[in-house]
mmCIF file of C-alpha atoms in Angstrom:
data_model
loop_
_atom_site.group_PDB
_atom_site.id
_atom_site.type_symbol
_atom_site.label_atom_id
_atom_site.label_comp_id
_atom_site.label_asym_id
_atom_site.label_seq_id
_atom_site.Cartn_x
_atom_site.Cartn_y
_atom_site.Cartn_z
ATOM 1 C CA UNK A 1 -15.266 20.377 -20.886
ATOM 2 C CA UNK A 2 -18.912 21.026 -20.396
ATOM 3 C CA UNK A 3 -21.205 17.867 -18.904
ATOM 4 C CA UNK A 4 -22.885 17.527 -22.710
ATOM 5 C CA UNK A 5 -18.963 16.823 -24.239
ATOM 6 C CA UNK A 6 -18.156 14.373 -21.280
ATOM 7 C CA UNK A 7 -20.915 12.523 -21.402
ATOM 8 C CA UNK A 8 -20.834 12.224 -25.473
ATOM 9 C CA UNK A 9 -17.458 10.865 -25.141
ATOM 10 C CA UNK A 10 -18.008 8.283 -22.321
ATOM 11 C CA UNK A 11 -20.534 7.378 -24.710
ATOM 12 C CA UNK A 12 -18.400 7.000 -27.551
ATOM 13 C CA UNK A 13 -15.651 5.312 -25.816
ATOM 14 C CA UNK A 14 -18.518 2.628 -24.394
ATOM 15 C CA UNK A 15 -19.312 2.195 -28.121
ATOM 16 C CA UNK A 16 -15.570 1.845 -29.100
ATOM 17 C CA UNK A 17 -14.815 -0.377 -26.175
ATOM 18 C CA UNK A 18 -17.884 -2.809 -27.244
ATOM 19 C CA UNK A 19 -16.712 -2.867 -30.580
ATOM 20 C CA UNK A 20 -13.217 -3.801 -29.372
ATOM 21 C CA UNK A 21 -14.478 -6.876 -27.848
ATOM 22 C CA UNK A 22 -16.693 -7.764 -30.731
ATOM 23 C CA UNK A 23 -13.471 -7.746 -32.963
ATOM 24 C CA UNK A 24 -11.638 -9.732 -30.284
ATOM 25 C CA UNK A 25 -13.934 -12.876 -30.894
ATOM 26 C CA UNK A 26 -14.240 -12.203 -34.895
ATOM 27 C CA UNK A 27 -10.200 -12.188 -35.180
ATOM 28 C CA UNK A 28 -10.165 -15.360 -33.088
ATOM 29 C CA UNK A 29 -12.930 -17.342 -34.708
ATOM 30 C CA UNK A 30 -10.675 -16.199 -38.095
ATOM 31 C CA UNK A 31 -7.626 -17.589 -36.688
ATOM 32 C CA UNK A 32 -8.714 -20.503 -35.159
ATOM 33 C CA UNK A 33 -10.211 -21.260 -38.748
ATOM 34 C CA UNK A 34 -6.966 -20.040 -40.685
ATOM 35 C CA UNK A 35 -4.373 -21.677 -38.634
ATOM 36 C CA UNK A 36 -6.779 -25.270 -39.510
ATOM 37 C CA UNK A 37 -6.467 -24.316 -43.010
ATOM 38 C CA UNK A 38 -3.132 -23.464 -43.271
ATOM 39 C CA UNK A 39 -0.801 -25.797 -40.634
ATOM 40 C CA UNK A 40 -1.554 -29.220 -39.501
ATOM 41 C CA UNK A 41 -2.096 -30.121 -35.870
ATOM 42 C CA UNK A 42 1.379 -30.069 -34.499
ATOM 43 C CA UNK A 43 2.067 -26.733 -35.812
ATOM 44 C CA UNK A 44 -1.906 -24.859 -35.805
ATOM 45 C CA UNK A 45 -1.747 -23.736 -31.951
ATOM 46 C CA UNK A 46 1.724 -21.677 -33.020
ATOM 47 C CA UNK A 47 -0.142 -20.671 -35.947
ATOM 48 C CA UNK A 48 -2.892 -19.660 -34.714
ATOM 49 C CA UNK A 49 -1.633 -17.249 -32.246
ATOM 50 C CA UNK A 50 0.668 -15.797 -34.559
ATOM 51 C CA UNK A 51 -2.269 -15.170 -36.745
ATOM 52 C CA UNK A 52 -4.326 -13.807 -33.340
ATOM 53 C CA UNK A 53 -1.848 -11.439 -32.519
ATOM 54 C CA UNK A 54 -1.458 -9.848 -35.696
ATOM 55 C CA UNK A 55 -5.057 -9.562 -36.117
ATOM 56 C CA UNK A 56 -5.778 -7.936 -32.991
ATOM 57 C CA UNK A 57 -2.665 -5.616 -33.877
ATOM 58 C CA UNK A 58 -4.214 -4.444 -36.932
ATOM 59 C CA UNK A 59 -7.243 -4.311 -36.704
ATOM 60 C CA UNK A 60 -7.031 -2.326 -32.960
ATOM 61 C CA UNK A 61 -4.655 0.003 -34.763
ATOM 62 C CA UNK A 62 -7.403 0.760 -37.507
ATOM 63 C CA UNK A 63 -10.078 1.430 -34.802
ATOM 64 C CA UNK A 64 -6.898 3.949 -33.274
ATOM 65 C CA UNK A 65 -6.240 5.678 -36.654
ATOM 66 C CA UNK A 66 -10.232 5.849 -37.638
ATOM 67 C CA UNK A 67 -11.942 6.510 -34.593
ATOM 68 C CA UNK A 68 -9.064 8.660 -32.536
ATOM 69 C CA UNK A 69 -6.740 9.640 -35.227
ATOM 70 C CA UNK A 70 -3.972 8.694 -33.123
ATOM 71 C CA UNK A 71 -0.965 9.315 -35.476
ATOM 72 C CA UNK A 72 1.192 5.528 -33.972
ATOM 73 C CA UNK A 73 -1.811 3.399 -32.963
ATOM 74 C CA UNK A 74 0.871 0.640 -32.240
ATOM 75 C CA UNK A 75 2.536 2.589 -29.660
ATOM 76 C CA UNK A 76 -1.002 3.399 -28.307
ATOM 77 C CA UNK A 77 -2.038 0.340 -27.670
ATOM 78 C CA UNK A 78 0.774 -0.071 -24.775
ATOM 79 C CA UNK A 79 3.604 -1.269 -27.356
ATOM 80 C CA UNK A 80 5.138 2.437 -27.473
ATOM 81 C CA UNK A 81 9.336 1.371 -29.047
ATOM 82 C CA UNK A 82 11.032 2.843 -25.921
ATOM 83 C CA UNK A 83 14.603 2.120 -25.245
ATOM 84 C CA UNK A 84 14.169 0.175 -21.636
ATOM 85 C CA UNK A 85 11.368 -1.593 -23.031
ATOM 86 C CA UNK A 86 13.750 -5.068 -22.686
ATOM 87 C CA UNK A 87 14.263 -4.497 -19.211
ATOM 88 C CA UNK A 88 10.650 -4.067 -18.302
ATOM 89 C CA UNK A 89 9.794 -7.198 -20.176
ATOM 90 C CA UNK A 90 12.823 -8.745 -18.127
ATOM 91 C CA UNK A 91 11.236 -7.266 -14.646
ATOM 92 C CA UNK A 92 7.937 -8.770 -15.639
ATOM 93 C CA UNK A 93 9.219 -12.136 -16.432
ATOM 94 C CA UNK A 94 11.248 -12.147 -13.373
ATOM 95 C CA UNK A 95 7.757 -11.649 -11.082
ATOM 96 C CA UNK A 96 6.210 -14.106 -12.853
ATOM 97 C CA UNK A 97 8.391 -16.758 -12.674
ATOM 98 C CA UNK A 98 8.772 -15.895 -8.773
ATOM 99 C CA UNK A 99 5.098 -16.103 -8.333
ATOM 100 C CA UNK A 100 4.985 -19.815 -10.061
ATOM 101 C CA UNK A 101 7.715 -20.667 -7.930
ATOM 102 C CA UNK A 102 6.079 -19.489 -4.590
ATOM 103 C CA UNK A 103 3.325 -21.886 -6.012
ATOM 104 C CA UNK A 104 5.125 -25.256 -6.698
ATOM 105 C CA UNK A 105 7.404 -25.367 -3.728
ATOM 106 C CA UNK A 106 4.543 -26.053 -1.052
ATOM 107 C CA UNK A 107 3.452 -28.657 -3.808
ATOM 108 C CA UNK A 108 7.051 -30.086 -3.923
ATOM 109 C CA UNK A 109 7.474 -30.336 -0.013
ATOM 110 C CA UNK A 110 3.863 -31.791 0.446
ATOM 111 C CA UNK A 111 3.605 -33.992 -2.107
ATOM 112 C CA UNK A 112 6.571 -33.934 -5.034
ATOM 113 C CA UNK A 113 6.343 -34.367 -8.254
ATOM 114 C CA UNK A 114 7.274 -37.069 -10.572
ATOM 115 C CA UNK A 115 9.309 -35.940 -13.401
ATOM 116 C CA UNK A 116 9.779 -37.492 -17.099
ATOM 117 C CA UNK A 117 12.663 -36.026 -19.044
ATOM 118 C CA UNK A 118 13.003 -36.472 -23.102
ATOM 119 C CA UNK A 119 16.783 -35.521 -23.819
ATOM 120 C CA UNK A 120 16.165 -36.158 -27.365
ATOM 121 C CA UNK A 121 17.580 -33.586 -30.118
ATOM 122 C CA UNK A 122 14.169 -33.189 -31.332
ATOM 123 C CA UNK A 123 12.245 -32.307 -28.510
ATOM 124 C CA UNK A 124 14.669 -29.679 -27.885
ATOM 125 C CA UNK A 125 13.457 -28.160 -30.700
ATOM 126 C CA UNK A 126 9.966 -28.711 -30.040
ATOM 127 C CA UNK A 127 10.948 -27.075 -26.516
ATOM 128 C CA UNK A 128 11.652 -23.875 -28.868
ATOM 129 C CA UNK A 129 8.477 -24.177 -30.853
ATOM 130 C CA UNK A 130 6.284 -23.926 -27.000
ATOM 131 C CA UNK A 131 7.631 -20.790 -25.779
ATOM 132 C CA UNK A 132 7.167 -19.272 -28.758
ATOM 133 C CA UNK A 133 3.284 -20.374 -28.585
ATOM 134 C CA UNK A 134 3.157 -19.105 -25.060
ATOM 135 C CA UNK A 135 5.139 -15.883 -25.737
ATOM 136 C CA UNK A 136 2.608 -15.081 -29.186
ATOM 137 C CA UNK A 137 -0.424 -16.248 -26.186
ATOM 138 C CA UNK A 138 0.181 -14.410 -23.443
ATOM 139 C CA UNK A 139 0.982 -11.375 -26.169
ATOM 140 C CA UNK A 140 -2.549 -12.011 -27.615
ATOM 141 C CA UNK A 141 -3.882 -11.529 -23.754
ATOM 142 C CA UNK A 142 -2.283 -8.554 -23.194
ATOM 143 C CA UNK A 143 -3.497 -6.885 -26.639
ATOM 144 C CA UNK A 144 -6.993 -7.725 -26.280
ATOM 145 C CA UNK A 145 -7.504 -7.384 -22.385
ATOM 146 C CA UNK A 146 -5.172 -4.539 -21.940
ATOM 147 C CA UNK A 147 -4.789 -2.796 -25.002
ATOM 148 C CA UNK A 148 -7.784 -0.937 -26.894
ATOM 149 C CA UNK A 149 -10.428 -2.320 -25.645
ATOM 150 C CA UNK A 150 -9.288 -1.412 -22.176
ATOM 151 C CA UNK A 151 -8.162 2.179 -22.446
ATOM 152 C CA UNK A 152 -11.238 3.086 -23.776
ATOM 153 C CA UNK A 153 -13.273 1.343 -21.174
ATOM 154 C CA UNK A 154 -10.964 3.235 -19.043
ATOM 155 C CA UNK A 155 -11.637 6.509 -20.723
ATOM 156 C CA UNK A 156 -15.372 5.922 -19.881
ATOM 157 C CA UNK A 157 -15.566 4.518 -16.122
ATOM 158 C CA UNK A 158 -11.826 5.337 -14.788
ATOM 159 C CA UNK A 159 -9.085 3.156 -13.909
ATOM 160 C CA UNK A 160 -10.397 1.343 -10.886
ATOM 161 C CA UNK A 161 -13.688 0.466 -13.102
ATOM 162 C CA UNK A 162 -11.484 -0.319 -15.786
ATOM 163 C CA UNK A 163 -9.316 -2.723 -13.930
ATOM 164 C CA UNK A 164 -12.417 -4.746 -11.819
ATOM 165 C CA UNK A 165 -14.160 -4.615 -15.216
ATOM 166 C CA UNK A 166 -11.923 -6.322 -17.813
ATOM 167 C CA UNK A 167 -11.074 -8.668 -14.188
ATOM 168 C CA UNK A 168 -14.912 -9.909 -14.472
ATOM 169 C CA UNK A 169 -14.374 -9.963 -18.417
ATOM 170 C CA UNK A 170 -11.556 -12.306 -18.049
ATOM 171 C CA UNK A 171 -12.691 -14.654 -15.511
ATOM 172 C CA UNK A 172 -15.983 -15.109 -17.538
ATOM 173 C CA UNK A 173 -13.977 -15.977 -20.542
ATOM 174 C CA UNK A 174 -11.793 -18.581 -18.182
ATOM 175 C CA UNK A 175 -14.986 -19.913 -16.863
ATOM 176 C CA UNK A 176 -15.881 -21.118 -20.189
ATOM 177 C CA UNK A 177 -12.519 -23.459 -20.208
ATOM 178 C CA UNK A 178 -13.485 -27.107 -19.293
ATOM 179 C CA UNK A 179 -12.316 -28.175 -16.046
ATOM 180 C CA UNK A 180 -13.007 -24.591 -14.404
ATOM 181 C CA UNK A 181 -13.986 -24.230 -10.539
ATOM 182 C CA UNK A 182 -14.687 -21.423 -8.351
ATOM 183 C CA UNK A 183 -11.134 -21.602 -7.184
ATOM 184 C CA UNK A 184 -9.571 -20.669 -10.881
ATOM 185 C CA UNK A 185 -12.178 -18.103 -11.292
ATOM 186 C CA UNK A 186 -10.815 -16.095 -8.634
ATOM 187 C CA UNK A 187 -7.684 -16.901 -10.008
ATOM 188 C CA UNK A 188 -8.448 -15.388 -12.830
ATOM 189 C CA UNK A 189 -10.130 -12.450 -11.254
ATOM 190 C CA UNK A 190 -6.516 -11.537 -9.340
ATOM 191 C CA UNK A 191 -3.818 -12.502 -12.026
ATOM 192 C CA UNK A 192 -6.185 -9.729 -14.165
ATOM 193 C CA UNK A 193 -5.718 -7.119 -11.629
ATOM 194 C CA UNK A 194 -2.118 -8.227 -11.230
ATOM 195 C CA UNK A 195 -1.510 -6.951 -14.930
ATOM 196 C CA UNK A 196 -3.862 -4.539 -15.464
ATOM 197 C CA UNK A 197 -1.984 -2.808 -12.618
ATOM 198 C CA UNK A 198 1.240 -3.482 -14.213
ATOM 199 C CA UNK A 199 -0.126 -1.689 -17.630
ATOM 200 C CA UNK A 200 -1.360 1.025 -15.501
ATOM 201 C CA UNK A 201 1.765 1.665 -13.692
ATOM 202 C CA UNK A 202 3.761 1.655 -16.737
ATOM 203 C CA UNK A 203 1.435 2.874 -19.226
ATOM 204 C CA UNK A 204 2.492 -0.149 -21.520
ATOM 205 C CA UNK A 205 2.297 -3.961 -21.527
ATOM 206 C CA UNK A 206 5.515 -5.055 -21.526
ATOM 207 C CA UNK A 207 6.081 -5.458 -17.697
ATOM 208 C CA UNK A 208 2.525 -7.159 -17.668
ATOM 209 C CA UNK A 209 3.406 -9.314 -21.279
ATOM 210 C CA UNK A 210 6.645 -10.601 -19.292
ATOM 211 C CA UNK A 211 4.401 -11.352 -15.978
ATOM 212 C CA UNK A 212 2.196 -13.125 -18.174
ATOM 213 C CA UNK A 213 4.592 -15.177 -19.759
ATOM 214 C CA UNK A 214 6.364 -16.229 -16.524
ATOM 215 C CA UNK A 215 3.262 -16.855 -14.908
ATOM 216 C CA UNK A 216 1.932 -19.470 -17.238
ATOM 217 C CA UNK A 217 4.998 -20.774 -18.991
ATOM 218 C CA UNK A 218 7.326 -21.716 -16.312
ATOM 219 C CA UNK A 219 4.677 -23.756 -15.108
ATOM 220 C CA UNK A 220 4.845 -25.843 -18.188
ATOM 221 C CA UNK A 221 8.023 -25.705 -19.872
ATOM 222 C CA UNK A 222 10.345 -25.794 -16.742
ATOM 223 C CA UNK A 223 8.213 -28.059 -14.200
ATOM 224 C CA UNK A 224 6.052 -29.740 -16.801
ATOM 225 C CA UNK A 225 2.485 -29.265 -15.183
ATOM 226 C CA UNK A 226 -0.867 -28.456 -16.352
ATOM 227 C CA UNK A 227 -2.070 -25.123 -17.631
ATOM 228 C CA UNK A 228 -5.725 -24.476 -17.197
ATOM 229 C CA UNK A 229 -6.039 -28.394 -17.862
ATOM 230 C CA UNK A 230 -3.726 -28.487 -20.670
ATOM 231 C CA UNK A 231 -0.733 -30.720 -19.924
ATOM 232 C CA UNK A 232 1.166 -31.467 -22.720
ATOM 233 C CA UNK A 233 2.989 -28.231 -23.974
ATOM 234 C CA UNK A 234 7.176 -28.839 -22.750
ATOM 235 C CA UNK A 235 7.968 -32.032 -25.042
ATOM 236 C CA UNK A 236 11.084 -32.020 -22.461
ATOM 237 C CA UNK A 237 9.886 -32.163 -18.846
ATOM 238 C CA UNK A 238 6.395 -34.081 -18.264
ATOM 239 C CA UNK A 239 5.671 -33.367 -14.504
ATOM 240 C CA UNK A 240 2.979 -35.319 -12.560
ATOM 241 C CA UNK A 241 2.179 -33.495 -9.166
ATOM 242 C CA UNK A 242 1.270 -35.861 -6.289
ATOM 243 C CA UNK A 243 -0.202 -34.071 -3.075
ATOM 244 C CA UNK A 244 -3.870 -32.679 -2.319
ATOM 245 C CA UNK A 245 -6.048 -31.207 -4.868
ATOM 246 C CA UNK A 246 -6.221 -27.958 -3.461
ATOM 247 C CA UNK A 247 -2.712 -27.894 -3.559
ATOM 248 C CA UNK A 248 -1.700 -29.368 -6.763
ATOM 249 C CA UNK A 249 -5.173 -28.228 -8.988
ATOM 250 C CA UNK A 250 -5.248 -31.963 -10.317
ATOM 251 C CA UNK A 251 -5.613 -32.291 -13.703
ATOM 252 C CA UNK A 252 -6.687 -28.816 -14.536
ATOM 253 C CA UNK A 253 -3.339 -27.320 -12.985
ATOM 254 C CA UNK A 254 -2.729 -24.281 -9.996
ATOM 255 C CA UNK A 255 -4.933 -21.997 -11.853
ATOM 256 C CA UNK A 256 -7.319 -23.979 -10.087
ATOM 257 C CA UNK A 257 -5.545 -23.916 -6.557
ATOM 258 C CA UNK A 258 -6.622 -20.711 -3.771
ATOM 259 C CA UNK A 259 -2.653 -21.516 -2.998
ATOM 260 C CA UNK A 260 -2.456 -19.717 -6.727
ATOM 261 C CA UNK A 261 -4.912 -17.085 -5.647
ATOM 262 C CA UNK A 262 -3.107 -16.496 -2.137
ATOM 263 C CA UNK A 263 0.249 -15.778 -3.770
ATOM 264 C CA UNK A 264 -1.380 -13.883 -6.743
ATOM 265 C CA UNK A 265 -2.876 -11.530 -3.885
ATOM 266 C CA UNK A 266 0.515 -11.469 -2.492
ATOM 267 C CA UNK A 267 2.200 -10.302 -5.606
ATOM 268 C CA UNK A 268 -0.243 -7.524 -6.330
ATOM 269 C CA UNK A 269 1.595 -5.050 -3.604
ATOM 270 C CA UNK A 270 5.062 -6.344 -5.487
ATOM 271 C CA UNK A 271 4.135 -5.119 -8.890
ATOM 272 C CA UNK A 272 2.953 -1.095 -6.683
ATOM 273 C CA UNK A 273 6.596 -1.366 -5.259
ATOM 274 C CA UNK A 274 8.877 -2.620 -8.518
ATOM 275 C CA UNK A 275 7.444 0.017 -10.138
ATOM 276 C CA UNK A 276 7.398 2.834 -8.539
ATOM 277 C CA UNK A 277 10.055 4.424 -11.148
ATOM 278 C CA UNK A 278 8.061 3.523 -13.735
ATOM 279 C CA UNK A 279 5.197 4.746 -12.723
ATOM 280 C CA UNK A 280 6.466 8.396 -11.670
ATOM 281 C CA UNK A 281 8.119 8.550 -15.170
ATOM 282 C CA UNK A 282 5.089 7.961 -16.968
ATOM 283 C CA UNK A 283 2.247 8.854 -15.230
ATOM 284 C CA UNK A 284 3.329 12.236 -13.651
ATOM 285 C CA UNK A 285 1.571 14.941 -14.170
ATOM 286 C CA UNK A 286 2.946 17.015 -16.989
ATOM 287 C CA UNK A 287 3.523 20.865 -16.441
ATOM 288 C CA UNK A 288 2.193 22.968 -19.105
ATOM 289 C CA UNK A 289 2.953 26.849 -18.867
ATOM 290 C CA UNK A 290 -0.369 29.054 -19.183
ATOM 291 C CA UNK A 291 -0.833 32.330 -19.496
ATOM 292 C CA UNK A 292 1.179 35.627 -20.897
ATOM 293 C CA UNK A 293 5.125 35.447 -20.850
ATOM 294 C CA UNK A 294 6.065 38.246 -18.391
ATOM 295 C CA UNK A 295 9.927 40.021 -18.773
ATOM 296 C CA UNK A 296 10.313 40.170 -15.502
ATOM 297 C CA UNK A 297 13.380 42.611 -15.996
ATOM 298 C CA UNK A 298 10.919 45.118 -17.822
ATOM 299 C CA UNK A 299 8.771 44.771 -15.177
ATOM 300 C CA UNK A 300 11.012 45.723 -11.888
ATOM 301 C CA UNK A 301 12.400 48.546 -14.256
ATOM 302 C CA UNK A 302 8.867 49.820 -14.270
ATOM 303 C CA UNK A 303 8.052 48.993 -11.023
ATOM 304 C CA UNK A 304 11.241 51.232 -9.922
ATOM 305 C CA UNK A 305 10.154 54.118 -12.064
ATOM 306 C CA UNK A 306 7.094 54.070 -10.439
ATOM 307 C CA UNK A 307 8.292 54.122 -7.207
ATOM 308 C CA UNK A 308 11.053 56.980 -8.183
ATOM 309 C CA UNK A 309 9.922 58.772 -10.991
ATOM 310 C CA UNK A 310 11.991 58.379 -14.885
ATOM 311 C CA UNK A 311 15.053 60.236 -14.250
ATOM 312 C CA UNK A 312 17.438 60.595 -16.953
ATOM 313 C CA UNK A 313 20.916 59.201 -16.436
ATOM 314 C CA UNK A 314 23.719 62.480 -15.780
ATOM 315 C CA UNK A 315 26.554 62.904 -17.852
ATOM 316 C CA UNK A 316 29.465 61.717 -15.608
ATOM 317 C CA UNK A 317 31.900 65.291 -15.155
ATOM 318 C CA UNK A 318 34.863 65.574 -15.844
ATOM 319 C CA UNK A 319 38.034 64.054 -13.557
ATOM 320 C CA UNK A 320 41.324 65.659 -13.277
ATOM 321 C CA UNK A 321 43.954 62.934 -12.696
ATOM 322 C CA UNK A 322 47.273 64.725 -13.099
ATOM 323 C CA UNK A 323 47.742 68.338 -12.008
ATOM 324 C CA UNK A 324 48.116 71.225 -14.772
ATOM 325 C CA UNK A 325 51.578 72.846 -15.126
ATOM 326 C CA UNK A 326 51.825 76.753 -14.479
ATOM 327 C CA UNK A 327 52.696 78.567 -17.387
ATOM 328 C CA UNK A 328 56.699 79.575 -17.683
ATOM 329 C CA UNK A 329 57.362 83.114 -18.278
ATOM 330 C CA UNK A 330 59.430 83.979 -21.316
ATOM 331 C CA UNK A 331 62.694 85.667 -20.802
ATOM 332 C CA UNK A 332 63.183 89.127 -21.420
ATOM 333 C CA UNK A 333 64.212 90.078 -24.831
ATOM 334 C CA UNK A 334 66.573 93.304 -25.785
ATOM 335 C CA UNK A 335 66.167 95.306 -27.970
ATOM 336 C CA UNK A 336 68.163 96.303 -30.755
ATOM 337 C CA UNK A 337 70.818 98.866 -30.291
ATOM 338 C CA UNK A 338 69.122 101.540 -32.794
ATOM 339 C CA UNK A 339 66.526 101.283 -31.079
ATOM 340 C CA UNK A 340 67.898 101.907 -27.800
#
């Protein structure tokens, strides 16, 4: 590719990549307005995600089809229907549930927390209703931080720049939640590189969809605390953490904690080693074949007659196996007596 063609298509993929966030706001300001048109206030977060992801799915796989021509601009996007696609989503819930764990046990031997359970039928099925929201949210991260948008940032600056970048991009857009300190901000800055590392290593966000998901709704639906100062998602377990702030977050939760960033940090060479499989199988180098095809029979047979000169093959001569039988002499006849 000459430096002309490169540089046109970082150019187009900076263009494609600043359309891909200008979409991402448009599809949320639509859902955000559809899901208050169409569900009332216990149901329009649920809503609205639902409505966010399948924006961002469709209208990412339109920019795929138009501007790429990629022939399954679902799959591009890092949703590609492979068969162990389950267990990566299992591996990735699995490290994030171990990295909100990491963070709540120094808050449980410090301080505790008080716990408020609601056994009631209902809230059972309310219980149901939350991980679904945080499922269709953390799915609605992954699309629009690591989906489009990023590979063609990628495409334009590289991995590494992709990776810091859409880190910045996502802390900024944190920033902007009330309650936000310096300490949640670099929280936000590692727990982007966390998954855009997983997507990288995997070429897909599943494993980074199920870190997601672990990450941020353990916290609330199994211990009952505060996400990025939202408190009241698990109808089931309210937990109130008692213990220092820069242990516990306060009201705004451990995204706001450096314990969170510590352990974040922590888990970033966990994600290099649990896939290491993963990342040989899809991002090794594939070997194309080049060239002429060569029968190399043909060629030693030439290489030989070259060497020695065409000789035609002899006839094989004749073998004599059994020995031939002298002839027998026939007896003497007489002859007639007139003629004697």
């Amino acid at each position: 590719m000459s430096a002309a063609e490169s540089a046109g298509g970082r150019f187009r993929a900076y263009l494609q990549f600043f359309a891909a966030i200008l979409y991402f706001f448009l599809a949320r300001s639509l859902a955000h307005r559809g899901a208050q048109g169409l569900a009332g206030p216990a149901w329009a977060p649920l809503v609205e995600q639902a409505m966010l992801v399948f924006l961002l799915l469709l209208g990412y796989a339109a920019f795929g089809s138009w501007m790429d021509r990629q022939s399954a601009p679902v799959s591009a996007q890092g949703l590609p229907r492979r068969a162990e696609w389950p267990g990566e989503a299992g591996l990735g819930l699995a490290v994030g549930w171990s990295v909100a764990l990491v963070c709540v046990l120094p808050m449980v031997v410090a301080g505790g927390i008080a716990i408020v359970l609601n056994l009631q039928p209902s809230a059972w099925g309310w219980l149901l209703s939350d991980a679904a929201f945080f499922a269709l949210l953390t799915l609605a991260e992954e699309i629009a931080f690591r989906g489009y948008g990023f590979q063609r940032f990628e495409h334009a600056v590289g991995s590494p720049g992709a990776a810091l970048g859409f880190a910045a991009y996502y802390a900024i857009i944190q920033a902007l939640v009330p309650g936000s300190n310096h300490a949640s901000v670099a929280v936000s800055v590692m727990l982007s590189l966390v998954l855009s590392t997983a997507y990288l290593r995997t070429r897909a966000l599943w494993l980074s969809w199920g870190i997601n998901f672990g990450w941020k709704a353990s916290r609330a639906l199994v211990f009952g605390l505060a996400v990025s100062g939202v408190n009241n998602h698990s109808p089931v377990v309210q937990g109130d953490p008692m213990g220092p702030f820069w242990l516990t977050g306060g009201g705004y939760g451990l995204d706001g904690t450096w314990i969170a960033f510590a352990v974040l940090l922590l888990a970033w060479p966990l994600v290099f080693r649990v896939t290491r499989e993963l990342d040989f199988r899809y991002n090794a180098p594939v070997i194309v074949p080049g060239g002429i095809p060569v029968d190399l029979d043909a060629a030693a047979r030439q290489q030989h007659e070259a060497a020695m000169g065409a000789t035609e093959p002899v006839a094989p001569g004749l073998v004599q196996i059994l020995p031939v039988a002298a002839p027998v002499p026939k007896p003497h006849e007489e002859l007639p007596a007139d003629q004697s």
